[in-house]
């Protein structure tokens, strides 16, 4: 399977499903798993050190996605992970709309809500991190992902 095949058949549909149900733990975990493993398909295609390159351009987003991926599989992300994560330790974040908003959890202006991870005493949105990793893969490796677009996800 080429990186393009993996992106088109697995990653983008999974990310689209997560976009439609951002509060879903299942969609969050699956999106992290498939986004993290883009690096394996790039390595298989001959790219050198894609994990390091994606980490460098996404800030902490790649590390969060990696932690959720491995923590979801192994219950706890081990100490080699920059972001601590235990399966089930993510937070259901309600949208910032009347009757649902929760002070300290909801993000002002957020009409969707989502799944968040607590890192450094702040909530980080999992969907945004997955989106950043996928967008970085597309921008850093355009020869593999020529006609694909992520900007409407």
Short mmCIF file of C-alpha atoms in Angstrom, two decimals:
data_model
loop_
_atom_site.label_atom_id
_atom_site.label_comp_id
_atom_site.label_asym_id
_atom_site.label_seq_id
_atom_site.Cartn_x
_atom_site.Cartn_y
_atom_site.Cartn_z
CA UNK A 1 0.00 0.00 0.00
CA UNK A 2 1.48 3.35 -1.00
CA UNK A 3 1.37 6.36 1.33
CA UNK A 4 -1.25 7.87 -1.01
CA UNK A 5 -3.40 4.72 -0.85
CA UNK A 6 -3.17 4.67 2.95
CA UNK A 7 -4.02 8.36 3.18
CA UNK A 8 -6.93 8.16 0.75
CA UNK A 9 -8.45 4.85 1.94
CA UNK A 10 -7.73 4.89 5.68
CA UNK A 11 -6.62 8.24 7.09
CA UNK A 12 -8.88 10.78 5.39
CA UNK A 13 -12.14 8.81 5.85
CA UNK A 14 -11.26 8.17 9.52
CA UNK A 15 -10.51 11.85 10.07
CA UNK A 16 -13.77 12.82 8.32
CA UNK A 17 -15.72 10.50 10.66
CA UNK A 18 -13.98 12.08 13.66
CA UNK A 19 -14.81 15.56 12.34
CA UNK A 20 -18.50 14.60 12.35
CA UNK A 21 -18.39 13.26 15.93
CA UNK A 22 -15.61 15.13 17.70
CA UNK A 23 -16.74 14.03 21.15
CA UNK A 24 -16.40 10.34 20.29
CA UNK A 25 -13.61 8.55 22.12
CA UNK A 26 -13.65 5.77 19.51
CA UNK A 27 -13.22 8.19 16.62
CA UNK A 28 -10.49 10.07 18.50
CA UNK A 29 -8.45 6.95 19.25
CA UNK A 30 -8.83 5.52 15.75
CA UNK A 31 -7.89 8.85 14.15
CA UNK A 32 -4.74 9.01 16.29
CA UNK A 33 -3.79 5.45 15.40
CA UNK A 34 -4.12 5.92 11.65
CA UNK A 35 -2.52 9.39 11.64
CA UNK A 36 0.48 8.21 13.65
CA UNK A 37 1.12 5.33 11.27
CA UNK A 38 1.40 7.57 8.21
CA UNK A 39 5.10 7.62 9.13
CA UNK A 40 5.36 3.86 8.58
CA UNK A 41 3.95 4.11 5.07
CA UNK A 42 6.35 6.94 4.29
CA UNK A 43 9.29 4.87 5.58
CA UNK A 44 8.16 1.93 3.47
CA UNK A 45 8.17 4.26 0.46
CA UNK A 46 11.81 5.17 1.13
CA UNK A 47 11.47 8.37 3.15
CA UNK A 48 14.11 8.86 5.84
CA UNK A 49 13.08 9.82 9.38
CA UNK A 50 9.48 10.91 8.75
CA UNK A 51 8.65 10.69 12.47
CA UNK A 52 11.31 13.28 13.31
CA UNK A 53 10.26 15.53 10.43
CA UNK A 54 6.56 15.42 11.40
CA UNK A 55 7.40 16.06 15.05
CA UNK A 56 9.53 19.06 14.10
CA UNK A 57 6.76 20.78 12.12
CA UNK A 58 3.77 20.01 14.35
CA UNK A 59 4.99 21.07 17.76
CA UNK A 60 3.41 18.90 20.43
CA UNK A 61 0.63 17.63 18.13
CA UNK A 62 2.66 14.67 16.87
CA UNK A 63 3.65 13.66 20.39
CA UNK A 64 0.05 13.83 21.60
CA UNK A 65 -1.15 11.72 18.65
CA UNK A 66 1.65 9.21 19.32
CA UNK A 67 0.74 8.99 23.01
CA UNK A 68 -2.96 8.44 22.33
CA UNK A 69 -2.14 5.86 19.65
CA UNK A 70 0.13 3.83 21.92
CA UNK A 71 -1.84 4.42 25.12
CA UNK A 72 -5.04 3.26 23.44
CA UNK A 73 -3.30 0.04 22.37
CA UNK A 74 -1.30 -0.64 25.53
CA UNK A 75 -3.54 1.07 28.14
CA UNK A 76 -0.75 3.46 29.16
CA UNK A 77 1.77 5.36 27.05
CA UNK A 78 5.16 4.48 28.53
CA UNK A 79 7.78 6.96 29.71
CA UNK A 80 9.27 7.28 26.20
CA UNK A 81 6.27 9.46 25.32
CA UNK A 82 6.53 13.23 25.72
CA UNK A 83 2.81 13.44 26.52
CA UNK A 84 1.42 11.28 29.30
CA UNK A 85 -1.70 9.34 28.34
CA UNK A 86 -3.76 6.51 29.80
CA UNK A 87 -6.64 4.99 27.85
CA UNK A 88 -9.82 6.53 29.21
CA UNK A 89 -7.94 9.52 30.59
CA UNK A 90 -9.17 11.82 27.84
CA UNK A 91 -11.90 14.36 28.54
CA UNK A 92 -15.29 14.77 26.87
CA UNK A 93 -15.42 18.50 26.21
CA UNK A 94 -18.92 19.92 25.70
CA UNK A 95 -19.53 22.68 23.15
CA UNK A 96 -19.69 26.28 24.29
CA UNK A 97 -23.44 26.63 23.75
CA UNK A 98 -26.17 27.51 26.22
CA UNK A 99 -27.24 24.57 28.32
CA UNK A 100 -24.14 22.48 27.49
CA UNK A 101 -21.13 24.72 28.15
CA UNK A 102 -19.02 23.85 31.17
CA UNK A 103 -16.65 26.44 32.64
CA UNK A 104 -13.11 25.09 32.62
CA UNK A 105 -13.89 22.52 29.91
CA UNK A 106 -15.64 24.18 26.97
CA UNK A 107 -13.62 26.38 24.63
CA UNK A 108 -15.22 29.77 23.95
CA UNK A 109 -16.56 29.88 20.40
CA UNK A 110 -16.52 26.07 20.05
CA UNK A 111 -19.87 24.92 18.68
CA UNK A 112 -18.86 21.23 18.46
CA UNK A 113 -17.13 20.15 21.62
CA UNK A 114 -14.56 17.39 21.37
CA UNK A 115 -12.09 15.07 23.04
CA UNK A 116 -9.25 16.66 24.93
CA UNK A 117 -6.13 15.54 26.73
CA UNK A 118 -4.77 17.42 29.74
CA UNK A 119 -1.14 18.39 29.14
CA UNK A 120 0.80 20.93 31.18
CA UNK A 121 -2.39 21.87 33.06
CA UNK A 122 -4.30 22.77 29.90
CA UNK A 123 -6.76 20.98 27.63
CA UNK A 124 -5.51 20.11 24.15
CA UNK A 125 -8.02 19.18 21.44
CA UNK A 126 -7.31 15.76 19.91
CA UNK A 127 -9.03 16.55 16.58
CA UNK A 128 -6.82 19.61 16.08
CA UNK A 129 -3.69 17.56 16.80
CA UNK A 130 -4.65 14.79 14.38
CA UNK A 131 -5.51 17.39 11.73
CA UNK A 132 -2.09 19.04 12.19
CA UNK A 133 -0.24 15.74 11.81
CA UNK A 134 -2.13 14.80 8.64
CA UNK A 135 -1.73 18.30 7.16
CA UNK A 136 2.00 18.22 7.98
CA UNK A 137 2.42 14.87 6.22
CA UNK A 138 0.73 16.27 3.13
CA UNK A 139 2.78 19.47 3.13
CA UNK A 140 6.13 17.85 3.95
CA UNK A 141 5.73 14.99 1.46
CA UNK A 142 3.81 16.49 -1.46
CA UNK A 143 5.25 13.94 -3.89
CA UNK A 144 3.20 11.26 -2.09
CA UNK A 145 -0.01 13.22 -1.58
CA UNK A 146 -0.28 15.39 -4.72
CA UNK A 147 -4.01 15.71 -5.35
CA UNK A 148 -5.26 15.29 -1.80
CA UNK A 149 -6.77 18.04 0.30
CA UNK A 150 -7.34 18.23 4.01
CA UNK A 151 -8.45 21.82 4.43
CA UNK A 152 -12.16 21.03 4.43
CA UNK A 153 -11.72 18.53 7.28
#
